[in-house]
Coordinates of C-alpha atoms in Angstrom, one line a residue:
M149 CA 183.6 78.1 130.3
T150 CA 183.0 75.3 128.3
N151 CA 181.4 75.8 124.6
V152 CA 178.9 74.0 124.2
P153 CA 177.7 73.9 119.9
D154 CA 174.2 73.1 120.6
Q155 CA 172.6 76.7 122.0
S156 CA 168.9 75.2 121.5
D157 CA 169.9 72.5 123.8
Y158 CA 172.1 74.4 126.3
F159 CA 169.4 77.2 127.7
E160 CA 166.5 74.2 127.3
C161 CA 166.2 74.4 131.4
V162 CA 166.1 78.3 131.4
R163 CA 163.1 77.9 129.0
A164 CA 161.3 75.8 130.3
A165 CA 161.9 77.2 134.0
L166 CA 161.0 80.8 132.8
A167 CA 157.3 80.1 133.1
K168 CA 157.7 79.7 137.0
R169 CA 159.6 83.5 136.6
P170 CA 162.6 82.8 138.6
V171 CA 165.2 85.5 138.8
I172 CA 168.8 85.3 140.3
M173 CA 169.8 87.5 142.9
V174 CA 172.9 88.7 143.7
G175 CA 174.5 90.6 146.8
G176 CA 178.1 91.4 147.5
P177 CA 179.9 94.0 148.5
T178 CA 182.4 96.2 146.6
A179 CA 184.9 94.8 144.7
S180 CA 183.9 91.2 145.8
G181 CA 183.1 90.1 142.0
K182 CA 179.5 90.3 142.1
S183 CA 179.5 92.1 138.9
G184 CA 181.7 89.3 137.1
L185 CA 179.8 86.6 138.4
A186 CA 176.2 88.3 136.9
A187 CA 178.0 88.5 133.7
D188 CA 179.2 84.7 134.3
V189 CA 175.4 83.1 135.2
A190 CA 174.1 86.2 132.3
A191 CA 175.9 84.8 129.6
E192 CA 175.4 81.0 130.5
F193 CA 172.3 80.9 131.3
N194 CA 170.8 83.4 128.7
G195 CA 170.5 86.6 131.3
V196 CA 170.3 89.4 131.6
V197 CA 172.0 91.6 134.3
I198 CA 170.0 94.7 136.7
N199 CA 171.4 96.8 138.0
A200 CA 170.9 97.3 141.8
D201 CA 173.6 100.1 143.1
S202 CA 171.9 103.1 143.7
M203 CA 175.2 104.9 142.5
Q204 CA 175.8 103.1 139.3
I205 CA 172.5 104.0 137.9
Y206 CA 173.4 107.8 137.4
R207 CA 174.7 108.6 133.8
E208 CA 177.8 110.8 134.9
L209 CA 179.3 108.2 137.5
D210 CA 180.8 105.6 135.1
I211 CA 184.3 105.5 136.1
I212 CA 184.2 106.3 139.9
T213 CA 181.0 104.3 140.5
A214 CA 183.1 101.0 139.2
R215 CA 179.9 99.8 136.9
P216 CA 180.7 96.9 135.1
S217 CA 183.9 96.8 132.5
V218 CA 184.0 97.0 128.5
A219 CA 184.3 93.0 128.6
E220 CA 181.3 92.5 131.3
L221 CA 178.3 94.8 128.9
E222 CA 179.5 93.1 125.5
R223 CA 179.6 89.1 127.6
A224 CA 175.5 90.3 128.1
P225 CA 172.6 92.4 128.0
H226 CA 172.8 94.9 131.7
R227 CA 170.0 97.2 133.1
L228 CA 169.4 100.2 134.7
Y229 CA 173.7 101.4 134.7
G230 CA 173.6 105.5 133.6
V231 CA 169.5 104.8 133.3
L232 CA 169.1 108.6 135.5
P233 CA 170.7 112.2 135.6
G234 CA 172.2 112.9 138.6
A235 CA 169.6 116.0 138.9
E236 CA 167.0 113.2 139.4
P237 CA 167.4 111.4 142.8
C238 CA 166.4 107.5 142.1
S239 CA 164.1 106.4 145.5
A240 CA 164.0 102.5 146.5
A241 CA 160.5 102.4 145.0
R242 CA 161.5 104.0 141.8
W243 CA 164.2 101.6 141.8
R244 CA 161.9 99.0 141.9
E245 CA 158.9 100.0 139.8
L246 CA 162.1 100.0 137.4
A247 CA 163.4 96.9 138.0
L248 CA 160.4 95.0 137.6
A249 CA 159.9 96.1 134.1
E250 CA 163.1 95.3 133.4
I251 CA 162.3 91.9 134.9
E252 CA 159.6 91.6 132.9
A253 CA 161.1 92.3 129.4
A254 CA 163.7 89.1 130.3
F255 CA 160.3 87.2 130.9
A256 CA 158.7 88.6 127.6
A257 CA 162.5 88.0 125.9
G258 CA 162.8 84.5 126.8
K259 CA 165.5 85.0 129.3
L260 CA 166.6 84.4 132.6
P261 CA 166.8 87.9 134.5
I262 CA 170.2 88.8 137.6
V263 CA 169.8 91.0 139.2
V264 CA 172.8 92.4 140.9
G265 CA 174.2 94.9 143.6
G266 CA 175.5 96.3 146.7
T267 CA 172.2 98.0 147.8
G268 CA 171.1 96.3 150.6
L269 CA 167.9 97.8 150.3
Y270 CA 167.4 97.9 147.0
L271 CA 167.7 94.3 146.8
R272 CA 164.9 93.7 149.9
T273 CA 162.7 95.9 148.4
L274 CA 162.5 93.7 145.9
E275 CA 162.4 90.2 148.0
E276 CA 159.9 92.1 150.5
G277 CA 157.9 95.0 149.0
L278 CA 157.9 98.5 150.0
A279 CA 156.8 100.5 153.5
P280 CA 153.6 101.5 153.1
V281 CA 154.3 105.3 153.6
P282 CA 151.6 107.9 152.9
E283 CA 152.5 110.4 150.0
I284 CA 154.3 113.3 152.1
P285 CA 152.7 116.8 150.9
D286 CA 155.4 119.2 149.3
V287 CA 155.2 121.8 152.1
V288 CA 156.7 119.6 154.6
R289 CA 159.1 118.6 152.6
Q290 CA 159.6 122.0 151.8
D291 CA 159.3 123.0 155.7
T292 CA 162.1 119.8 156.3
R293 CA 164.5 120.4 153.8
A294 CA 164.7 124.9 155.0
H295 CA 164.9 124.2 158.6
F296 CA 167.6 121.7 158.0
D297 CA 169.0 124.3 156.2
N298 CA 168.7 126.8 158.5
I299 CA 170.1 125.2 161.4
G300 CA 172.5 122.4 159.9
A301 CA 173.5 119.1 159.4
E302 CA 174.4 118.0 163.3
A303 CA 171.7 120.0 164.9
F304 CA 169.5 118.7 162.9
H305 CA 170.7 114.8 163.7
R306 CA 170.6 116.7 167.3
E307 CA 166.4 117.2 166.8
L308 CA 164.8 114.5 165.2
G309 CA 167.4 112.1 167.7
L310 CA 164.4 113.9 170.5
S311 CA 161.6 113.0 168.7
D312 CA 162.2 109.5 166.8
P313 CA 166.1 108.3 168.6
E314 CA 165.5 105.3 166.8
M315 CA 166.0 106.4 163.2
A316 CA 168.5 109.2 164.5
A317 CA 170.8 106.3 165.6
R318 CA 170.3 104.1 162.5
L319 CA 172.2 107.0 161.0
N320 CA 175.2 109.2 160.6
V321 CA 175.0 113.5 160.3
G322 CA 176.6 112.9 156.8
D323 CA 173.6 111.2 155.9
T324 CA 171.2 114.2 154.4
Q325 CA 169.0 112.7 152.9
R326 CA 168.0 110.0 155.2
L327 CA 168.3 112.8 157.4
L328 CA 164.9 114.5 155.6
R329 CA 163.1 111.5 154.8
A330 CA 163.0 110.4 158.5
W331 CA 162.0 113.9 159.8
E332 CA 159.8 114.5 156.9
V333 CA 158.1 111.2 157.6
L334 CA 157.2 111.4 161.4
A335 CA 155.7 115.2 160.9
A336 CA 153.8 114.4 158.1
T337 CA 152.5 110.6 159.7
G338 CA 153.3 111.4 163.5
T339 CA 155.0 107.8 163.0
S340 CA 158.6 107.0 163.0
L341 CA 159.5 106.0 159.3
A342 CA 161.2 102.9 161.5
V343 CA 158.1 102.0 162.1
W344 CA 156.6 102.1 158.6
Q345 CA 159.8 99.7 157.5
A346 CA 159.0 97.3 159.7
R347 CA 155.4 96.9 158.5
Q348 CA 155.0 94.6 155.6
S349 CA 153.1 95.7 152.7
E350 CA 150.3 93.4 150.9
S351 CA 149.1 95.6 149.0
A352 CA 149.3 93.0 144.9
E353 CA 150.7 96.6 144.2
D354 CA 153.8 96.1 145.8
L355 CA 154.3 92.0 146.4
D356 CA 154.8 89.8 143.3
P357 CA 154.5 86.1 144.6
D358 CA 155.0 84.8 141.7
L359 CA 158.8 85.8 141.7
S360 CA 161.1 82.7 142.7
L361 CA 164.5 84.0 144.1
L362 CA 167.5 82.9 143.8
K363 CA 169.5 84.4 146.4
L364 CA 173.4 84.3 145.9
A365 CA 176.5 86.3 147.6
V366 CA 179.8 86.5 147.4
I367 CA 181.5 87.7 150.5
P368 CA 184.7 87.8 150.5
P369 CA 187.0 87.6 153.9
R370 CA 187.1 91.6 154.9
E371 CA 190.7 91.7 154.5
D372 CA 190.6 90.9 150.7
V373 CA 187.9 93.3 149.9
Y374 CA 189.8 95.7 151.7
A375 CA 193.0 95.2 149.4
R376 CA 190.5 95.3 146.5
C377 CA 189.2 98.9 147.5
D378 CA 192.3 100.2 147.8
V379 CA 193.4 99.4 144.9
R380 CA 190.3 99.9 143.3
F381 CA 190.3 102.9 143.4
E382 CA 194.1 103.8 142.5
T383 CA 192.8 102.5 139.3
M384 CA 190.1 104.8 139.4
V385 CA 192.3 107.6 139.5
A386 CA 194.4 106.6 136.8
G387 CA 191.1 105.7 134.3
G388 CA 190.1 109.6 134.6
A389 CA 188.1 109.3 138.0
I390 CA 188.9 113.2 138.5
E391 CA 188.1 114.3 135.1
E392 CA 184.5 113.0 135.6
V393 CA 184.1 114.4 139.3
K394 CA 185.1 118.0 137.5
S395 CA 182.2 117.5 135.0
L396 CA 179.8 116.3 137.2
L397 CA 180.9 120.1 138.8
K398 CA 180.1 121.6 136.3
L399 CA 176.4 120.1 137.1
R400 CA 176.0 122.5 139.7
L401 CA 174.0 119.8 141.0
D402 CA 172.3 120.1 144.5
P403 CA 174.9 119.2 147.5
A404 CA 172.3 117.2 149.1
L405 CA 171.1 114.9 146.1
P406 CA 172.4 111.0 146.1
V407 CA 174.9 112.1 143.7
M408 CA 176.6 113.6 144.7
K409 CA 177.2 112.0 148.0
A410 CA 178.6 108.6 146.1
I411 CA 181.8 108.0 147.8
G412 CA 184.7 110.2 146.2
V413 CA 182.8 113.0 145.2
R414 CA 183.1 114.9 148.1
E415 CA 186.8 113.4 147.9
F416 CA 187.8 114.7 144.6
S417 CA 185.6 117.6 144.8
A418 CA 187.9 119.0 147.8
Y419 CA 191.6 118.2 145.7
L420 CA 190.1 120.2 143.0
A421 CA 189.5 122.8 144.9
G422 CA 192.7 122.9 146.5
E423 CA 191.1 121.8 149.8
M424 CA 193.4 118.3 150.5
S425 CA 196.4 116.5 148.2
L426 CA 195.4 114.4 145.6
E427 CA 197.2 111.6 148.1
A428 CA 194.7 112.9 150.7
A429 CA 191.7 112.6 148.7
V430 CA 192.7 109.1 147.3
S431 CA 193.8 108.1 150.7
K432 CA 190.0 109.3 151.8
A433 CA 188.2 107.5 149.3
Q434 CA 189.6 104.6 150.0
Q435 CA 188.6 104.4 154.1
E436 CA 184.8 105.7 153.0
T437 CA 185.2 102.8 150.4
R438 CA 186.5 100.5 153.8
R439 CA 183.7 101.5 155.3
Y440 CA 181.1 101.1 153.3
A441 CA 182.1 97.7 152.3
K442 CA 182.4 96.8 155.8
R443 CA 178.5 98.0 156.6
Q444 CA 177.2 96.0 153.3
M445 CA 178.9 92.7 154.9
T446 CA 177.6 93.2 157.6
W447 CA 174.3 93.7 156.4
L448 CA 174.2 90.7 154.0
R449 CA 175.2 88.1 157.0
N450 CA 172.8 89.8 159.3
Q451 CA 169.8 90.3 157.1
Y452 CA 170.5 88.7 153.3
A453 CA 169.4 85.5 154.3
S454 CA 170.7 83.3 151.6
K455 CA 172.7 79.1 152.1
N456 CA 174.9 80.0 148.7
V457 CA 176.7 82.0 149.8
T458 CA 180.7 81.9 148.3
E459 CA 183.5 83.5 150.8
T460 CA 186.1 84.1 149.3
Q461 CA 186.7 86.2 145.5
Y462 CA 184.7 85.4 142.7
S463 CA 187.1 83.6 140.2
E464 CA 187.0 81.5 137.5
S465 CA 187.6 77.9 139.8
L466 CA 184.2 78.8 141.2
R467 CA 182.3 79.2 138.4
S468 CA 181.2 75.6 137.7
K469 CA 179.7 75.5 142.2
I470 CA 177.4 78.4 141.5
F471 CA 176.6 77.4 137.8
N472 CA 175.5 73.7 139.3
I473 CA 173.1 75.8 141.6
I474 CA 171.9 77.7 139.7
R475 CA 170.9 74.8 137.1
Q476 CA 169.6 72.6 140.0
Y477 CA 167.4 75.3 141.1
L478 CA 166.2 76.1 137.7
L479 CA 165.5 72.3 137.4
T480 CA 164.0 72.0 140.4
L481 CA 161.5 75.2 140.4
P482 CA 158.0 74.2 142.4

């Protein structure tokens, strides 16, 4: 990166544009280099990196969720990484509330907000607002959970399919939190969650028309992502991922909590329980990571509309191209 002696001149376009409330949004699958890109952008444009990954928000999971490296954290301020305990589930609505607060704090500090992550629901929620689902009564939540515990995941999924086939088709048997959510919304409102999600909220509390989003995407070839996913998990093991999972298990959290669903937690839990060899656990976690990356790439290509897509692994050679896109965006904001 070029060193610029007069930093005040260098950031002039950013300061002038902040009144127009620009937000850089960076999407990409796991192991695509998007965190490095976000850190580079923040360092170049006096920005703040705001996490949009549903697992990196939990404080107990640092290694296994591949939170930004020490070097990346030192280059620019990072927010919403490891800020919630695993016992406190973070919904898309809760994340959006936290993210908007961090965006406002960035503007107040004269910094450019840079939202980065691979959780499609979070990115979509920031851009489109929240589906206006009514509050679910506690009794419905409790009855739903009791029924799930009584009949098990497979039977619960089959029953959901009878009353709400669209949501059942979207969800797999192991996606407990979303299965419970789909059931309780239907039970409480008589309307499928799919219908609620299709309704764009027009509430001023949900939408912020003043935000101007520049959407960037890093979507390398699938084979490159898969290879990096495999290497990353081996690196995690060497870096203490198993000890991290062991510490998490000592908390005796509800297995249905999102933090307990993080890729690697179930696999290394099985290893620690003597139910699986370390080699098998790593292989299974690598497979699940590849599957997750594939879903992320599919979502990004189909639902994350952006003309600014980097189709190779992010690297230093792409910096100037991406920085020019951002400069042009900031200088031409209406």
